[in-house]
């Protein structure tokens, strides 16, 4: 029996290796994503540990809650330093400040150019800490000592050929200042692509909006005092601060970044699992058809005394062999995939640090389990089917297998499976509670429904094939007709073969529906809420926006531009209502705000905003409802550092993009703001003003104030948002391409098997005068019909699920991304044509005589 | 159930087979009684569609009759489970078919040993060598079926059937695909097995020359035995056949 299995496997080399390829690709995606995630995490661990190597204890401000905008630290008063220094066992303690938006600007030929990676890596600013806390090593010049002196990280400096002695400008949230590069330094480990500037502490406090404040205090322990001991002593002395050892701090920082890496990892893993899932369909259909074609061989074995169990074992053993070999190959290929994905991200401008490649035992085990599990699982039904082959089939020519119980009830079963899957998804979206329960029921439900769709599809395949095949019949005549009949005559085979493509197209459609929704949301908001003509923001509204911030003083420069009616700066503050854990976005509304932004009043009027007092607030309708607030209610809020303020609700406006919490006056916001920079400014033009002229006036005024500022119209913001959305979706699409590859392999495989099965038929067609070209065309049409069916089903399911989830989220509108979907059909068409090349060649090459004699 | 006390290797009683139902029903066999004695070389003849193949399939346990009983070596097979049937096939029955006797991916030798390997039984090397000599395959043992002639393939099939020392070997047109010279070689080989090893053999054939090697010839017509004869010359067989058509 072993002979039969191994020899059989070898004699079906092409189909075995095509089947294996489907699994290899799936496994390699899973391995690749987990290896890459590990590499990135390892790199971050290394970077943060390296940067805290010489620090025993780190103090930061304890925060009341996490800001989901990503600002890590909250500045605190610098007098904390004296208290730290007073703790016994402290050898040395230094306060420092940080900026996540300190952009050096190189003036080349009179034109300012920011020294910043295009891919969105941050431009960081640090104040010099001095020995032993600085981890960079000066490689040229010296560290900054005086006002206006900076040192730059050597690799970023080299990009624009900045050397020691160069005169640059440094843009921060408090304005732009001339600086001199006095040194270049080297970090043992750098976060890929980030620009890093070191300034003196005094400059940092002044420029980074930290006057009298620190972001952290680094402590060196006296000899004989351990880091953890010192940490405990400082904690006792300063209970309001977060106190960690250097190693703990590094781990925390790494974990903060790690959660982002996890999201990336999950996305990659989801694609990996989807690939393996797509592979399962291909394994299933290949084994199913193969068993059908091996009826005589298996029946012969039965007449020679093989038991049902032996037949079952022989089919399963072949699957196991395919599974094990392809899992092993998939693991090796996965290492290549990890490299390829890293290169893809690099090429797209996400410079992620990538550490040493490490293949964990766990990953290997999981890869083997998934690879062989999927193969065995998918071949179980065909294997069981093979045991029903009667021995007498060895003698009766053209024996076919009687349909089993499952086949006879296929229609009902497939509808049940589909309903079950959709039910799970709906439960996940509307019924489940807890993120993991929601995600797992949606994910598992999607899986089950896709199986259901693949099974149910056989009911509609004849009709679908009729529609999709119509142009082929019209265009291709008889070969077109035969192709359509072929696609139709075995609906379940066509359905399952097209399922792999359906999965890929489903994923892309799903993402595309979301992306389209996000995009539409932005244009809707800009169209309906915004009355202002222009936005001014550092790096553009969606580019750096809230995080980067810029000097509020810019407003004065913009107001004097001819044609400008009003300028209203807007700032956002992360806050919580005291005594609750409800996050609240607090925005500032300058008196001119109602001219720039359309407020839809539930209670109150624009006049309220123009006369907003220090303790007055306007609340959005949704928050008012959920927090039981009405006009006249008073509420206390606090920011992350715990600074609180009490307001009285004066008006209620309908919830909209900028009104998702409180609107307060700019003066009232000052004590609550962690930094003084503004997110963006609205510019309203005078009626009848020449917009183009105003724009160029604004541009030159903004450039003078801060070269990073961008003047944007509504359309510019939409375009910028589109670019950003594409930056996320394009790599996803690129990775889903792996599933397309698997789908093509699947179609190739099924067509090869079909061509083999129809050897006689093709011989007959050839004998009665069908040309080779016509035979090839026939196969090609069938292939294209199959792939287009996959595309149609994938798009339908993708839109359906997208609509369901978007409806549930409620934040973004549902739109059908028509252009992308049309593109998907073109891609599916091309996939069909590509998949047909080999089978068509095979079919055309058949020798007519031999084909007719074929037994 | 009463035990049959003859030395019949295979005994069929009132074997009937009806295909389909209603108006389109075909009675392939109409209550055939047949016993095949140990050491007998039986040929089953008859016009096309007379039920030869159906009878053989049922006697060999490959198919079930609509009515009647069949015993192989004293064991009732019409009511046996699939597992019991598998075991009976393994131990009691050998097969030679017209086409597709050998698995294409195995060598001649591996095909020869296949039933014993499936059953996990030891191979009697001396017996195997004797059979290899008898089937005259010599140096082609390690060739694949595709590299063997039609006659060689059938001789491997005969050797394979003999290797397990079955109670009976069934052949359905084992020479149907061969020219007269190779056909004679295969029939001689079967004759040799009956004479020297005492093997019981039953073959379906429509070739009078092949049937002339048999000890006993039964002629089927419309699903029943029309004549049951002893050893005959091929011209005598031809005459009977002409009379039946
Ligand atoms: N699977 C089947 N379904 C329906 N009719 C059959 C089937 N097999 C055989 N028959 C019919 O039974 C009769 C006997 O067939 P068979 O035993 O093959 O005859 P022979 O081998 O003598 O040519 C014929 O009329 C044939 O058409
Ligand atoms: Mg016959």
Coordinates of C-alpha atoms in Angstrom, one line a residue, chain A residues 35-477:
Chain A
X35 CA 8.4 36.1 11.7
X36 CA 8.2 39.7 10.5
X37 CA 6.2 40.7 13.5
X38 CA 8.8 39.1 15.7
X39 CA 11.6 40.9 13.8
X40 CA 9.9 44.3 14.2
X41 CA 9.1 43.7 17.9
X42 CA 12.6 42.5 18.5
X43 CA 14.0 45.5 16.8
X44 CA 11.9 47.8 19.0
X45 CA 12.8 46.0 22.1
X46 CA 16.5 46.4 21.1
X47 CA 16.1 50.1 20.4
X48 CA 14.3 50.9 23.6
X49 CA 16.6 48.8 25.8
X50 CA 19.6 50.3 24.2
X51 CA 18.2 53.8 24.8
X52 CA 17.7 53.1 28.5
X53 CA 20.9 51.1 29.0
X54 CA 22.5 53.6 31.3
X55 CA 19.5 54.8 33.1
X56 CA 18.5 53.3 36.4
X57 CA 15.2 55.0 37.1
X58 CA 12.8 57.0 34.9
X59 CA 10.1 59.3 36.1
X60 CA 7.2 60.4 34.0
X61 CA 3.9 62.1 34.8
X62 CA 1.2 59.6 35.9
X63 CA -1.7 60.0 33.5
X64 CA -5.4 59.5 34.3
X65 CA -6.1 57.8 31.0
X66 CA -4.6 57.0 27.7
X67 CA -4.9 59.4 24.8
X68 CA -5.7 57.5 21.7
X69 CA -4.0 60.1 19.6
X70 CA -0.7 58.6 20.6
X71 CA 0.9 61.3 22.7
X72 CA 2.9 59.3 25.2
X73 CA 4.0 61.7 27.9
X74 CA 2.5 64.6 29.7
X75 CA 4.8 67.3 30.8
X76 CA 5.1 68.1 34.5
X77 CA 6.5 70.9 36.6
X78 CA 10.3 71.0 36.8
X79 CA 10.4 71.4 40.6
X80 CA 9.9 67.7 40.8
X81 CA 13.6 67.4 39.9
X82 CA 14.7 68.9 43.3
X83 CA 12.5 66.4 45.1
X84 CA 14.1 63.5 43.2
X85 CA 17.6 64.7 43.9
X86 CA 16.8 64.8 47.6
X87 CA 16.0 61.1 47.7
X88 CA 18.8 59.1 49.3
X89 CA 20.7 56.9 46.8
X90 CA 20.3 59.3 43.9
X91 CA 23.7 59.8 42.3
X92 CA 22.5 62.1 39.5
X93 CA 19.1 63.1 38.1
X94 CA 18.4 65.1 35.0
X95 CA 15.2 66.4 33.5
X96 CA 14.6 66.4 29.8
X97 CA 12.0 67.4 27.2
X98 CA 10.9 65.8 24.1
X99 CA 9.0 66.8 20.9
X100 CA 7.4 64.6 18.4
X101 CA 7.5 67.4 15.9
X102 CA 10.8 69.1 15.7
X103 CA 11.7 69.4 12.0
X104 CA 15.0 70.7 10.9
X105 CA 14.6 72.7 7.7
X106 CA 17.4 73.0 5.1
X107 CA 17.4 76.0 2.9
X108 CA 18.6 75.0 -0.5
X109 CA 18.7 77.7 -3.1
X110 CA 16.4 79.9 -1.1
X111 CA 13.8 77.1 -0.9
X112 CA 13.1 75.6 2.5
X113 CA 13.1 71.8 2.5
X114 CA 12.1 69.8 5.6
X115 CA 14.5 67.1 6.7
X116 CA 11.9 64.5 7.2
X117 CA 11.0 61.2 5.7
X118 CA 8.2 61.2 3.2
X119 CA 6.7 58.0 4.6
X120 CA 5.4 59.6 7.8
X121 CA 8.2 58.7 10.2
X122 CA 8.3 61.3 13.0
X123 CA 10.8 64.1 13.4
X124 CA 11.8 63.8 17.0
X125 CA 13.5 66.5 19.2
X126 CA 15.3 65.7 22.5
X127 CA 17.1 67.9 25.0
X128 CA 20.6 66.9 25.8
X129 CA 20.7 64.9 29.1
X130 CA 24.5 64.6 29.5
X131 CA 26.5 61.6 30.8
X132 CA 25.6 58.9 31.5
X133 CA 22.1 59.2 30.1
X134 CA 22.7 60.0 26.5
X135 CA 22.9 56.9 24.4
X136 CA 23.9 58.4 21.1
X137 CA 27.6 58.8 20.4
X138 CA 28.9 62.0 18.8
X139 CA 30.6 61.0 15.5
X140 CA 31.4 64.5 14.3
X141 CA 31.7 67.9 16.0
X142 CA 30.3 68.1 19.6
X143 CA 27.1 68.1 21.6
X144 CA 25.1 71.4 21.7
X145 CA 26.1 73.6 24.5
X146 CA 24.6 77.0 23.8
X147 CA 21.4 78.5 22.7
X148 CA 20.8 77.8 19.0
X149 CA 23.1 74.8 18.8
X150 CA 21.8 71.4 17.7
X151 CA 23.2 68.0 16.9
X152 CA 21.6 65.8 14.2
X153 CA 21.3 62.0 13.8
X154 CA 24.0 61.3 11.1
X155 CA 22.0 59.1 8.7
X156 CA 19.1 61.6 8.4
X157 CA 21.5 64.5 8.1
X158 CA 23.4 62.7 5.3
X159 CA 20.2 62.5 3.2
X160 CA 20.4 66.3 2.6
X161 CA 24.2 66.4 3.0
X162 CA 24.0 68.4 6.2
X163 CA 27.4 68.8 7.8
X164 CA 28.8 70.2 11.0
X165 CA 28.7 74.0 10.8
X166 CA 25.5 74.1 8.6
X167 CA 23.0 76.8 9.4
X168 CA 19.4 75.4 9.4
X169 CA 16.1 76.3 10.8
X170 CA 14.2 74.2 13.3
X171 CA 10.4 74.2 13.2
X172 CA 8.5 73.3 16.3
X173 CA 5.0 73.8 17.6
X174 CA 6.2 77.2 19.0
X175 CA 7.6 78.6 15.7
X176 CA 10.7 78.4 13.5
X177 CA 14.2 79.4 14.7
X178 CA 17.6 79.5 13.1
X179 CA 20.0 76.9 14.4
X180 CA 23.6 75.8 13.9
X181 CA 24.6 72.2 13.5
X182 CA 27.5 71.7 15.9
X183 CA 27.6 67.9 15.8
X184 CA 26.4 64.7 14.3
X185 CA 25.6 61.6 16.4
X186 CA 25.0 58.0 15.9
X187 CA 22.3 55.9 17.6
X188 CA 23.3 52.2 18.0
X189 CA 19.7 51.5 17.1
X190 CA 17.4 53.9 15.3
X191 CA 13.7 53.8 14.6
X192 CA 13.7 53.6 10.8
X193 CA 13.4 56.8 9.0
X194 CA 12.9 59.1 12.1
X195 CA 14.7 62.4 12.0
X196 CA 16.3 63.1 15.4
X197 CA 17.5 66.5 16.6
X198 CA 19.2 67.2 20.0
X199 CA 19.1 70.6 21.5
X200 CA 20.1 72.1 24.9
X201 CA 17.7 71.7 27.7
X202 CA 17.0 75.4 27.9
X203 CA 16.2 75.6 24.1
X204 CA 14.1 72.4 24.3
X205 CA 12.0 73.9 27.1
X206 CA 11.5 77.1 25.2
X207 CA 11.0 75.6 21.8
X208 CA 9.1 72.5 22.6
X209 CA 6.5 74.4 24.6
X210 CA 7.8 73.2 27.9
X211 CA 8.7 76.3 29.8
X212 CA 9.3 75.3 33.4
X213 CA 8.4 71.7 32.6
X214 CA 10.0 68.3 31.9
X215 CA 8.7 65.3 30.0
X216 CA 10.8 62.9 32.1
X217 CA 13.5 62.7 34.7
X218 CA 16.3 60.2 34.3
X219 CA 18.1 59.0 37.5
X220 CA 21.4 57.3 38.1
X221 CA 21.7 55.3 41.3
X222 CA 24.6 55.8 43.7
X223 CA 26.9 52.8 43.9
X224 CA 25.5 50.1 46.0
X225 CA 21.9 51.0 45.4
X226 CA 20.0 48.8 43.0
X227 CA 17.7 50.2 40.3
X228 CA 14.6 48.6 41.8
X229 CA 15.5 49.7 45.3
X230 CA 15.9 53.3 44.1
X231 CA 12.7 53.1 42.2
X232 CA 10.8 52.1 45.3
X233 CA 12.4 54.9 47.3
X234 CA 11.5 57.5 44.6
X235 CA 8.0 56.1 44.4
X236 CA 7.5 56.5 48.1
X237 CA 8.7 60.1 47.9
X238 CA 6.7 61.0 44.8
X239 CA 3.5 59.0 44.8
X240 CA 1.9 61.1 42.0
X241 CA 4.6 60.2 39.5
X242 CA 5.1 57.1 37.4
X243 CA 8.4 55.7 38.4
X244 CA 10.0 52.8 36.6
X245 CA 13.4 51.2 36.3
X246 CA 15.2 51.8 33.0
X247 CA 14.4 48.3 31.9
X248 CA 10.8 48.6 32.8
X249 CA 10.5 51.9 31.0
X250 CA 12.1 50.3 27.9
X251 CA 9.7 47.4 28.0
X252 CA 6.7 49.8 28.5
X253 CA 7.8 51.9 25.5
X254 CA 8.3 48.8 23.4
X255 CA 4.9 47.5 24.4
X256 CA 3.3 50.8 23.5
X257 CA 4.8 50.5 20.0
X258 CA 4.2 46.8 20.1
X259 CA 0.4 47.2 20.1
X260 CA 0.7 48.9 16.8
X261 CA 3.0 46.1 15.5
X262 CA 0.3 43.7 16.7
X263 CA -2.3 45.3 14.6
X264 CA -0.1 45.0 11.6
X265 CA 0.7 41.4 12.6
X266 CA -3.0 40.6 12.9
X267 CA -3.7 42.0 9.5
X268 CA -0.9 40.0 7.9
X269 CA -2.0 36.9 9.8
X270 CA -5.6 37.3 8.7
X271 CA -4.3 37.4 5.1
X272 CA -2.2 34.3 5.9
X273 CA -5.2 32.4 7.3
X274 CA -7.4 33.5 4.4
X275 CA -4.7 32.1 2.0
X276 CA -4.6 28.8 3.8
X277 CA -8.4 28.8 3.7
X278 CA -8.4 29.5 -0.1
X279 CA -5.9 26.6 -0.4
X280 CA -8.3 24.3 1.4
X281 CA -10.8 24.7 -1.4
X282 CA -8.2 23.8 -3.9
X283 CA -7.1 20.8 -2.0
X284 CA -10.7 19.7 -1.6
X285 CA -11.6 20.0 -5.3
X286 CA -8.4 18.4 -6.5
X287 CA -8.8 15.4 -4.3
X288 CA -12.5 15.2 -5.1
X289 CA -11.8 15.2 -8.9
X290 CA -8.8 12.9 -8.5
X291 CA -10.8 10.3 -6.6
X292 CA -13.4 10.5 -9.3
X293 CA -10.8 9.8 -11.9
X294 CA -9.1 7.0 -9.9
X295 CA -12.4 5.1 -9.6
X296 CA -11.1 2.2 -11.6
X297 CA -7.7 2.1 -9.9
X298 CA -9.3 2.2 -6.5
X299 CA -11.9 -0.4 -7.5
X300 CA -9.2 -2.7 -8.8
X301 CA -7.5 -2.4 -5.4
X302 CA -10.8 -3.3 -3.8
X303 CA -11.2 -6.5 -6.0
X304 CA -7.7 -7.5 -5.0
X305 CA -8.7 -7.4 -1.4
X306 CA -8.1 -3.8 -0.2
X307 CA -10.5 -2.9 2.6
X308 CA -12.4 0.4 2.8
X309 CA -10.0 1.5 5.5
X310 CA -7.0 0.8 3.3
X311 CA -8.5 2.9 0.6
X312 CA -9.4 5.7 3.0
X313 CA -5.9 5.5 4.5
X314 CA -4.3 5.7 1.1
X315 CA -6.1 8.9 0.1
X316 CA -5.5 10.5 3.5
X317 CA -1.8 9.4 3.4
X318 CA -1.4 11.2 0.1
X319 CA -3.0 14.3 1.7
X320 CA -0.7 14.0 4.7
X321 CA 2.3 13.7 2.4
X322 CA 1.2 16.8 0.5
X323 CA 0.5 18.6 3.8
X324 CA 3.8 17.8 5.4
X325 CA 6.0 18.6 2.3
X326 CA 4.2 21.8 1.6
X327 CA 4.2 22.9 5.2
X328 CA 8.0 22.4 5.3
X329 CA 8.4 24.3 2.0
X330 CA 6.0 27.0 3.3
X331 CA 8.1 27.6 6.4
X332 CA 11.2 28.1 4.2
X333 CA 9.2 30.3 1.8
X334 CA 7.8 32.2 4.8
X335 CA 11.3 33.5 5.6
X336 CA 11.4 34.9 2.1
X337 CA 7.9 36.4 2.5
X338 CA 9.0 38.1 5.7
X339 CA 11.8 39.8 3.8
X340 CA 9.5 40.6 0.9
X341 CA 6.9 42.2 3.1
X342 CA 9.6 44.2 4.9
X343 CA 10.8 45.4 1.5
X344 CA 7.3 46.2 0.4
X345 CA 6.8 48.4 3.5
X346 CA 10.1 50.0 3.0
X347 CA 9.3 50.8 -0.6
X348 CA 6.0 52.3 0.4
X349 CA 7.8 54.5 2.9
X350 CA 7.0 52.9 6.2
X351 CA 10.5 52.5 7.5
X352 CA 10.0 49.8 10.1
X353 CA 13.0 48.7 12.1
X354 CA 13.6 45.0 11.3
X355 CA 15.7 42.9 13.7
X356 CA 17.3 39.6 13.2
X357 CA 15.2 36.9 11.7
X358 CA 14.1 34.3 14.3
X359 CA 11.9 31.3 13.5
X360 CA 10.4 30.2 16.8
X361 CA 9.6 26.6 17.5
X362 CA 6.0 27.7 18.1
X363 CA 5.7 29.1 14.6
X364 CA 7.1 25.9 13.1
X365 CA 4.6 23.8 15.0
X366 CA 1.7 26.1 14.2
X367 CA 2.7 26.1 10.5
X368 CA 2.9 22.3 10.4
X369 CA -0.4 22.0 12.2
X370 CA -2.2 24.5 9.8
X371 CA -0.5 23.2 6.7
X372 CA -1.2 19.5 7.3
X373 CA -4.5 20.2 9.2
X374 CA -5.9 22.1 6.3
X375 CA -4.8 19.5 3.7
X376 CA -6.1 16.6 5.7
X377 CA -9.3 18.4 6.6
X378 CA -10.0 19.4 3.0
X379 CA -9.3 15.9 1.7
X380 CA -11.4 14.1 4.3
X381 CA -14.6 14.3 2.3
X382 CA -13.0 13.1 -1.0
X383 CA -11.3 10.3 1.0
X384 CA -14.6 9.2 2.5
X385 CA -16.1 9.3 -0.9
X386 CA -13.4 7.0 -2.2
X387 CA -14.4 4.3 0.2
X388 CA -17.8 4.1 -1.5
X389 CA -16.3 3.0 -4.8
X390 CA -17.7 -0.5 -5.5
X391 CA -15.2 -3.1 -6.5
X392 CA -17.3 -3.8 -9.6
X393 CA -16.3 -0.4 -10.9
X394 CA -13.0 -1.9 -11.9
X395 CA -14.7 -3.7 -14.7
X396 CA -17.6 -1.6 -15.8
X397 CA -16.4 1.0 -18.1
X398 CA -17.5 4.6 -17.4
X399 CA -18.5 3.7 -13.8
X400 CA -19.4 6.7 -11.8
X401 CA -19.8 7.1 -8.1
X402 CA -23.3 7.1 -6.7
X403 CA -23.9 10.4 -4.9
X404 CA -23.5 10.1 -1.1
X405 CA -25.8 11.3 1.6
X406 CA -24.1 14.7 1.6
X407 CA -24.3 15.2 -2.2
X408 CA -27.9 14.2 -2.2
X409 CA -28.7 16.8 0.5
X410 CA -26.1 19.3 -0.8
X411 CA -28.7 22.0 -1.5
X412 CA -30.2 22.0 1.9
X413 CA -26.9 21.6 3.6
X414 CA -25.3 24.5 1.7
X415 CA -28.1 26.8 2.6
X416 CA -27.9 25.8 6.2
X417 CA -24.1 26.4 6.3
X418 CA -24.5 29.8 4.6
X419 CA -27.3 30.8 7.0
X420 CA -25.2 29.7 10.0
X421 CA -22.3 31.8 8.8
X422 CA -24.3 34.9 8.2
X423 CA -26.0 34.3 11.5
X424 CA -22.6 34.2 13.3
X425 CA -21.5 37.4 11.6
X426 CA -24.7 39.2 12.5
X427 CA -24.4 37.9 16.0
X428 CA -20.8 39.1 16.1
X429 CA -21.8 42.5 14.8
X430 CA -25.0 43.1 16.8
X431 CA -25.1 40.7 19.6
X432 CA -21.7 39.8 21.0
X433 CA -20.0 41.7 23.7
X434 CA -16.2 42.1 24.2
X435 CA -13.8 42.7 21.4
X436 CA -12.5 39.1 21.2
X437 CA -16.0 37.6 21.1
X438 CA -17.0 40.1 18.4
X439 CA -13.9 39.6 16.3
X440 CA -13.9 35.8 16.6
X441 CA -17.6 35.4 15.8
X442 CA -17.3 37.8 12.8
X443 CA -14.1 36.1 11.6
X444 CA -15.4 32.6 12.1
X445 CA -18.8 33.6 10.7
X446 CA -17.2 35.0 7.6
X447 CA -15.3 31.8 7.2
X448 CA -18.4 29.6 7.5
X449 CA -20.4 31.9 5.2
X450 CA -17.8 31.8 2.6
X451 CA -17.9 28.0 2.7
X452 CA -21.7 28.3 2.5
X453 CA -21.5 30.6 -0.5
X454 CA -19.1 28.3 -2.2
X455 CA -21.5 25.4 -1.6
X456 CA -24.7 27.4 -2.4
X457 CA -23.1 28.8 -5.5
X458 CA -23.7 25.5 -7.3
X459 CA -27.4 26.4 -7.3
X460 CA -26.9 29.6 -9.2
X461 CA -23.8 28.6 -11.2
X462 CA -25.9 27.6 -14.3
X463 CA -27.6 30.9 -14.3
X464 CA -24.4 32.9 -13.6
X465 CA -22.5 30.9 -16.2
X466 CA -25.3 31.7 -18.7
X467 CA -25.0 35.5 -18.0
X468 CA -21.2 35.6 -17.7
X469 CA -20.7 33.2 -20.6
X470 CA -23.1 35.1 -22.9
X471 CA -20.4 37.4 -24.4
X472 CA -18.2 34.3 -24.9
X473 CA -20.9 32.5 -26.8
X474 CA -21.6 35.6 -28.9
X475 CA -18.0 36.2 -29.6
X476 CA -16.6 32.7 -29.6
X477 CA -19.3 30.7 -31.3

